[in-house]
Structure formats: C-alpha cells, structure tokens
C-alpha cells in the first residue's frame, strides 16, 4: 500500500474517519463511531467492502478512537502496513487566522481552543479529536484543515457586518463562512470538468446538505459566501432558518417570553424545512408535496426562492457567471430542487437540460443544455479527500 492519510472528523458525540490514498483519492477504509458518552454506542468500520459493526459503550472520544485503531489491527488494513504519513483533522472554525492547513502544535491547539466561543459545539469536539488522536498516533504529523480557510480572505466588504466597529472587533463578529473545504474542492473540480483554467471562471457553488451554503468564486478566490459568523446565516437549511430579520429575536424575547437559549434552539434545530413542513429530509418533503400538502409545497418554494436569490446576487458580485455547481446530499441527489431553483434564471444564461438533470448523480456531470451560456454542473463533494490532499501538500 502506498502512503495514506487518516482523516478524522470529530463531532460532539461522534468520530467519522477515512483512510485515504491522497494521490488517487482512493478511500481504503472508513467508519463512524456514534453515541460517544451514551449507554449504547456504535462503531461501523468498512474495509474492502465489508462492514464490521460493534455495539458497546464508548465512554469518551479516546475510548472510541482506541477501538477504531483496534479494528484496523483486527480486520484491516493493519496500520503498520497502511503507510500513514499524516492524520488530517477537520476543524470548523479557524477564525481569520488560518488561510490554509496547519501543522498541529501547541500554538495551533491553543488557537482552536481560543476560537471555541465562535463555534462552541464544533471546535470543542474537533479539539478533543485532535488531542486523543495525537496521544494514540504520536509518531505522525497531525494537520488541521479549517472549514473557514477558503473564506479567510473574503473581501472586507463581504466579510464585514454593518455593526458598530468597536463591538464587532471586541467580540470578533464578522463573516467567516463554513463548508470551505467543499467549496474549494468543488470549484476546482468544476474548472477541470468544463476544461477551462480556474483563473478565468466566475462560479457559484451550491453546497446543499442538511446544512447549506452558497459561494461566489472568481478565479479560484471566494468573493462571498452565504454562511456568516456561524453556519446559521444564508440559505434555508434542513432545520436552520438561514437569513432572518434579527429583530425577530427581539420580538420573540419581548413579546413571546422566549429565552436566548430557546431562540437558539428554535432557529438552529426547529426551523428551516423542518419548521415549515414538519420534517427535514428532502425525500419526504417531495412525498408530501406530491400528496398535495400545502405546507410542504410552501417549504419547497421558500427553499428554491432563497437559492435563486443567492444565485442572482452572486452573479452581480462576480460581474457575470460562467458555472453553477450543485453538491452535497441534496445538490447531488435532488433533481427537483435543482430544477426548481434554476427556473426563471434563463435571463442569466442558465438553461437546465431535463434529461441530464434527471435522478441522482454520482459522478461529475453537466446538467445544462449545450446552448446554455452558463454551464450547470453536479460535482459530488469529497471533503475528506480534500483534507487528505491538503494535509499532504502541507507536508
Ligand atoms: P450533512 O453532511 O450536512 O449532514 P448531506 O450532505 O449528507 O448532509 O445531505 C443530507 C441531506 O441530503 C438529507 O437531509 C436529505 O434531505 C438529502 N438527500 C439525501 N438523499 C437524497 C435523495 N435521494 N433525494 C433527495 N434528497 C436527498
């Protein structure tokens, strides 16, 4: 086996991992530890098409990762033979400090910790993942790849909120974006698919998963993105509001007696498609729409309207448009969302081809007509492979 990178995405109660050969982007093994800290945990490890599943409690991230490493030894691939040259860690919030991957040392760890207030759940979990992985795999370099890095040099005009400058500076309130690793990978891959240099393309990337974000990318540089200080801003998401008048918060607090924590929960976990239609999975939403459910119909309309609005806004930010690319769970699989969100954008030069757009799309594909001025693509995102690539490129 040639050299590999172990990519770790550590959540508050989970660890996702992939062992990747970065040159070809081959996933050698992958897995997921879930329900860490609960009475019953679960670990699924996949190697050579075979799933191995464990059901047992994992007291903490350290116990979970140790069991993962045991499984590598027991069912393969043996870590001694795997040629691991680095461990790549996904870190959600790198502030404005990190514009690329960073070799983990005490300073980087301190920075990630210091940024916890900007992404409380994520950075704390990411940090924990790095700490336990460094203990268990002390002989390889660990690299942090930040979700915000691609957006760290957004133009000031796009990154700045029109908020009192002193307050904004003191509390580091600005737009950091998220999903940057995906936007970077997808915009670079899109240039390859259309066969033109990245430097000359004006692109919009629509990353539509449970969380969703749009970016405007010109010549490979991000000029704007829809997520803000946190991943709450922007597009309508599975359970998040996306853009909303902040005065709704004052209204709910003053007139509805909501606490700040309740509003946080409402906006992040009980809104979006779920808040509008009762559940957040797009497949189920379409079933409800087909059955004539008016709330589901409205949810899909609000979702598509917001997307269309961002594409139009970003065409203006970019001064024109060459490529629009869909990615992530909904972007790759949901032809209805792709069709509805692009409807009415013919004036921008966007013409979808119904046949090319049909169905779930597993490999990069053009879904616009041959005469469409803007090329519309689906490019499945590969964040883990991008993390592996960046980790190796740093070393
Ligand atoms: P995340 O990584 O943000 O959790 P994903 O990128 O995996 O999310 O996307 C998950 C979402 O993708 C699901 O909530 C679902 O709405 C959507 N999805 C997955 N498969 C399909 C499908 N076949 N058709 C429509 N939507 C799908």
XYZ file of C-alpha atoms and ligand atoms in Angstrom:
422
model
C 0.000 0.000 0.000
C 1.352 3.450 -0.848
C 1.175 6.352 1.578
C -2.160 7.164 3.189
C -3.729 9.875 5.319
C -6.147 9.144 8.140
C -8.836 11.845 8.007
C -10.750 12.442 11.218
C -13.925 14.472 11.602
C -14.722 14.588 15.277
C -18.186 15.703 16.368
C -19.603 16.242 19.839
C -20.690 12.590 20.140
C -19.195 11.018 17.033
C -15.963 10.383 15.140
C -16.046 9.902 11.368
C -12.877 8.667 9.729
C -11.488 7.673 6.360
C -8.135 6.221 5.430
C -7.304 7.780 2.074
C -4.635 7.405 -0.570
C -4.341 11.090 -1.425
C -2.702 10.727 -4.845
C -5.647 8.935 -6.441
C -8.169 9.944 -3.800
C -8.904 6.292 -3.035
C -10.780 5.554 0.201
C -9.042 2.478 1.635
C -11.184 2.165 4.773
C -13.788 4.274 6.521
C -16.031 4.265 9.525
C -18.077 6.025 12.135
C -18.234 5.933 15.927
C -21.591 7.180 17.186
C -23.239 7.984 20.519
C -19.973 8.554 22.365
C -20.652 9.078 26.067
C -24.050 7.332 25.951
C -25.018 3.938 27.377
C -25.030 2.284 23.983
C -22.525 3.292 21.340
C -21.995 2.030 17.814
C -18.961 1.644 15.628
C -19.078 0.754 11.947
C -15.816 0.068 10.144
C -15.688 -0.615 6.405
C -12.734 -2.230 4.668
C -12.721 -3.941 1.255
C -16.494 -3.691 1.013
C -17.064 -5.499 4.332
C -18.756 -3.747 7.262
C -17.772 -4.635 10.813
C -20.134 -3.301 13.451
C -19.636 -3.040 17.204
C -22.355 -2.133 19.698
C -20.825 -1.157 23.018
C -20.451 1.940 25.143
C -17.673 4.396 24.292
C -17.105 6.460 27.405
C -15.304 9.238 25.552
C -13.573 10.091 22.287
C -10.352 8.435 23.459
C -12.095 5.099 24.044
C -13.869 5.383 20.680
C -10.719 6.111 18.703
C -8.790 3.371 20.501
C -11.457 0.853 19.399
C -11.165 2.166 15.838
C -7.417 1.528 15.900
C -8.072 -1.967 17.355
C -10.365 -2.683 14.411
C -7.696 -1.583 11.959
C -5.465 -4.241 13.541
C -8.203 -6.907 13.763
C -9.924 -6.597 10.376
C -7.503 -4.412 8.436
C -5.899 -2.612 6.957
C -3.103 -3.029 9.517
C -1.911 0.415 10.465
C 1.718 -0.665 10.369
C 1.273 -1.565 6.680
C -1.008 1.325 5.799
C 1.836 3.791 5.411
C 0.088 6.600 7.262
C 2.028 9.790 6.558
C -0.359 12.173 8.329
C -3.602 12.494 10.229
C -5.839 15.219 8.781
C -8.370 16.776 11.134
C -11.416 18.738 10.086
C -11.720 21.870 12.220
C -14.815 24.012 11.786
C -13.656 27.422 12.962
C -10.213 28.832 12.199
C -11.219 32.476 12.568
C -9.479 34.899 10.263
C -6.106 33.467 11.288
C -5.905 30.340 9.142
C -5.985 30.659 5.377
C -4.776 27.102 4.824
C -3.959 23.845 6.609
C -1.786 23.993 9.737
C 0.607 21.503 11.267
C -0.791 20.880 14.745
C 1.386 22.071 17.601
C 0.672 23.636 20.976
C 0.025 27.052 19.391
C -2.493 25.677 16.907
C -4.267 23.790 19.691
C -4.404 26.982 21.752
C -5.865 28.871 18.779
C -8.569 26.260 18.197
C -9.440 26.419 21.881
C -9.470 30.183 21.829
C -11.951 30.130 18.952
C -14.435 27.902 20.828
C -16.782 30.820 21.608
C -17.328 31.295 17.852
C -18.261 27.629 17.281
C -18.898 26.131 20.714
C -20.052 22.627 19.784
C -17.797 22.085 16.830
C -14.414 23.413 17.880
C -14.558 21.771 21.289
C -15.268 18.399 19.650
C -12.627 18.948 16.950
C -10.075 19.781 19.613
C -10.927 16.665 21.590
C -10.493 14.555 18.443
C -7.058 16.029 17.776
C -5.924 15.521 21.358
C -6.860 11.854 21.533
C -5.508 11.142 18.041
C -2.172 12.725 18.924
C -1.969 10.544 22.032
C -2.775 7.375 20.118
C -0.775 8.186 16.978
C 2.149 10.220 18.313
C 4.622 9.391 15.550
C 2.873 11.010 12.570
C 2.242 14.683 11.902
C -1.303 15.899 12.586
C -2.708 18.568 10.299
C -5.718 20.790 10.989
C -7.785 21.705 7.934
C -10.177 24.542 8.659
C -13.684 24.855 7.221
C -13.250 28.609 7.228
C -9.853 28.748 5.477
C -11.185 29.147 1.936
C -13.130 32.203 3.107
C -10.419 33.736 5.275
C -9.541 36.288 2.624
C -13.050 37.287 1.627
C -13.014 40.906 0.502
C -13.542 43.124 3.550
C -16.772 44.414 2.054
C -18.202 40.888 2.048
C -16.776 39.824 5.409
C -17.869 42.864 7.413
C -21.238 43.287 9.103
C -22.568 46.846 9.310
C -22.249 46.760 13.072
C -20.602 49.173 15.491
C -16.911 48.672 14.761
C -15.741 48.516 18.363
C -18.296 45.909 19.323
C -17.542 43.883 16.209
C -13.809 43.962 16.871
C -14.034 43.207 20.562
C -16.235 40.137 20.003
C -14.720 39.163 16.637
C -18.063 39.487 14.904
C -17.541 39.087 11.155
C -18.426 36.657 8.410
C -16.205 33.562 8.497
C -18.243 31.209 6.298
C -18.223 27.413 6.532
C -18.070 24.341 4.250
C -14.956 25.987 2.774
C -13.165 22.703 2.095
C -16.125 21.586 -0.009
C -16.463 24.896 -1.886
C -12.742 24.843 -2.653
C -12.729 21.235 -3.874
C -15.901 21.641 -5.917
C -14.887 24.907 -7.601
C -11.510 23.457 -8.547
C -13.068 20.244 -9.862
C -15.692 22.224 -11.793
C -12.930 24.021 -13.700
C -11.497 20.658 -14.702
C -14.911 19.415 -15.868
C -15.579 22.462 -18.044
C -11.983 22.276 -19.293
C -11.089 25.897 -18.614
C -8.496 27.474 -16.311
C -9.810 28.123 -12.812
C -8.333 31.633 -13.071
C -10.831 32.763 -15.682
C -14.048 31.324 -14.240
C -16.802 33.090 -12.323
C -18.530 30.369 -10.342
C -21.371 29.880 -7.918
C -21.159 26.740 -5.768
C -24.293 25.499 -4.023
C -23.461 23.077 -1.211
C -26.865 21.709 -0.238
C -26.770 19.164 2.568
C -28.513 19.304 5.911
C -26.532 22.486 6.330
C -26.429 24.524 3.126
C -24.268 27.308 1.777
C -23.572 29.174 -1.441
C -20.335 30.777 -2.527
C -19.228 33.171 -5.250
C -15.794 32.166 -6.546
C -13.827 34.225 -9.047
C -10.547 32.911 -10.414
C -10.439 30.376 -7.586
C -10.844 33.030 -4.872
C -14.016 33.263 -2.770
C -15.629 36.703 -3.094
C -18.649 35.945 -0.939
C -20.385 33.139 0.915
C -23.792 32.763 2.483
C -22.813 31.465 5.913
C -21.744 34.190 8.291
C -20.193 34.360 11.728
C -21.869 30.975 12.235
C -23.474 28.427 9.896
C -26.918 29.853 10.665
C -26.904 32.608 8.057
C -27.859 32.302 4.407
C -29.798 29.576 2.641
C -32.799 27.740 4.054
C -31.487 24.519 5.612
C -32.846 21.252 6.983
C -33.529 22.682 10.421
C -31.985 26.208 10.317
C -33.679 29.436 9.329
C -30.873 30.852 7.215
C -31.354 34.602 6.688
C -33.902 36.126 9.026
C -34.504 39.638 10.350
C -32.577 39.797 13.663
C -35.468 41.821 15.068
C -37.446 38.552 15.157
C -35.222 37.709 18.143
C -36.174 40.913 19.972
C -39.820 40.304 19.175
C -39.825 36.702 20.432
C -37.915 37.677 23.577
C -40.027 40.737 24.414
C -43.443 39.567 23.338
C -43.156 35.774 23.440
C -41.089 35.368 26.599
C -38.501 33.211 24.783
C -35.053 32.957 26.352
C -31.931 33.319 24.216
C -31.285 29.562 24.504
C -34.814 28.816 23.343
C -34.415 31.077 20.329
C -31.049 29.468 19.560
C -32.748 26.069 19.605
C -35.692 27.353 17.557
C -33.524 28.914 14.834
C -30.939 26.119 14.638
C -32.961 22.964 15.224
C -36.664 23.615 14.751
C -36.767 25.873 11.708
C -35.811 25.600 8.048
C -37.574 22.902 6.040
C -38.447 21.084 9.257
C -40.035 24.136 10.805
C -42.076 24.824 7.697
C -43.133 21.298 6.756
C -42.671 19.133 9.845
C -39.586 17.193 8.785
C -36.260 17.987 7.204
C -35.494 15.178 4.753
C -35.988 16.353 1.179
C -37.157 12.926 0.008
C -40.009 13.012 2.484
C -40.721 16.629 1.639
C -41.244 15.667 -2.007
C -43.622 12.896 -0.995
C -45.672 15.386 0.989
C -45.664 17.823 -1.932
C -46.807 15.050 -4.280
C -49.614 14.211 -1.845
C -50.803 17.826 -2.021
C -49.577 19.069 1.369
C -49.648 22.898 1.136
C -47.096 23.432 3.941
C -44.616 21.166 2.162
C -45.239 22.983 -1.120
C -44.536 26.306 0.575
C -41.367 24.927 2.199
C -40.031 23.855 -1.205
C -40.928 27.244 -2.678
C -39.182 29.134 0.133
C -36.144 26.880 -0.232
C -35.930 27.384 -4.010
C -36.678 31.093 -3.850
C -33.763 31.659 -1.460
C -31.419 29.685 -3.725
C -32.484 31.615 -6.810
C -31.989 34.884 -4.946
C -28.433 33.980 -3.960
C -27.519 32.892 -7.475
C -28.746 36.244 -8.791
C -26.945 38.181 -6.071
C -23.707 36.304 -6.648
C -23.903 36.815 -10.408
C -23.885 40.522 -9.533
C -20.999 40.125 -7.061
C -18.997 38.233 -9.706
C -19.905 40.621 -12.536
C -21.178 37.713 -14.609
C -21.440 33.983 -14.374
C -19.789 31.024 -16.112
C -20.514 27.996 -13.921
C -23.083 26.998 -11.296
C -22.342 23.766 -9.438
C -24.578 21.725 -7.137
C -23.079 19.481 -4.473
C -23.765 17.585 -1.180
C -26.743 15.359 -0.273
C -29.476 17.483 -1.824
C -27.355 19.066 -4.554
C -26.220 15.651 -5.797
C -29.442 13.702 -5.393
C -32.395 16.026 -5.734
C -33.315 16.815 -9.339
C -36.493 18.624 -8.255
C -34.590 21.160 -6.143
C -32.060 21.644 -8.942
C -34.813 22.253 -11.496
C -36.956 24.494 -9.295
C -34.091 26.633 -8.064
C -32.778 27.281 -11.593
C -36.210 28.056 -13.002
C -36.552 31.639 -14.197
C -32.806 32.194 -14.412
C -32.721 31.930 -18.214
C -32.072 35.689 -18.323
C -28.702 34.972 -16.664
C -27.930 32.400 -19.341
C -28.920 29.358 -17.289
C -30.754 26.581 -19.148
C -31.131 23.213 -17.497
C -31.436 20.067 -19.613
C -34.246 17.999 -18.071
C -32.791 14.682 -19.182
C -29.250 15.425 -17.988
C -30.630 16.719 -14.702
C -32.763 13.642 -14.020
C -32.117 11.471 -10.995
C -29.307 11.059 -8.512
C -25.852 11.931 -9.795
C -22.796 10.060 -8.524
C -20.079 11.336 -10.872
C -19.430 14.912 -12.033
C -21.876 15.777 -14.797
C -23.035 18.747 -16.886
C -26.791 19.248 -16.456
C -27.262 22.358 -18.605
C -28.105 22.365 -22.316
C -25.368 22.705 -24.926
C -26.641 26.197 -25.721
C -26.747 27.353 -22.078
C -24.330 30.289 -21.623
C -23.719 29.214 -18.040
C -22.579 25.627 -17.515
C -24.531 23.996 -14.708
C -22.843 21.022 -13.060
C -23.280 18.454 -10.357
C -19.967 17.629 -8.662
C -20.163 15.212 -5.713
C -18.191 16.754 -2.877
C -15.247 14.911 -1.365
C -14.307 16.854 1.724
C -12.271 14.047 3.269
C -10.208 13.614 0.129
C -9.597 17.332 0.003
C -8.476 17.251 3.655
C -6.090 14.385 2.819
C -4.767 16.278 -0.200
C -4.218 19.457 1.794
C -2.541 17.574 4.652
C -0.058 16.007 2.242
C 0.539 19.245 0.362
C 1.462 20.953 3.636
C 3.996 18.273 4.448
P -24.805 16.838 6.003
O -23.419 16.352 5.635
O -24.943 18.318 6.020
O -25.426 16.172 7.184
P -25.597 15.634 3.471
O -24.753 16.356 2.506
O -25.298 14.198 3.736
O -25.760 16.433 4.811
O -27.114 15.746 2.954
C -28.156 15.183 3.697
C -29.476 15.522 3.046
O -29.474 15.115 1.679
C -30.665 14.792 3.665
O -31.199 15.501 4.730
C -31.640 14.733 2.511
O -32.518 15.823 2.599
C -30.808 14.886 1.275
N -30.873 13.692 0.423
C -30.148 12.565 0.518
N -30.501 11.695 -0.452
C -31.471 12.288 -1.181
C -32.258 11.909 -2.319
N -32.112 10.731 -2.920
N -33.150 12.806 -2.780
C -33.309 13.997 -2.188
N -32.599 14.406 -1.116
C -31.698 13.573 -0.622
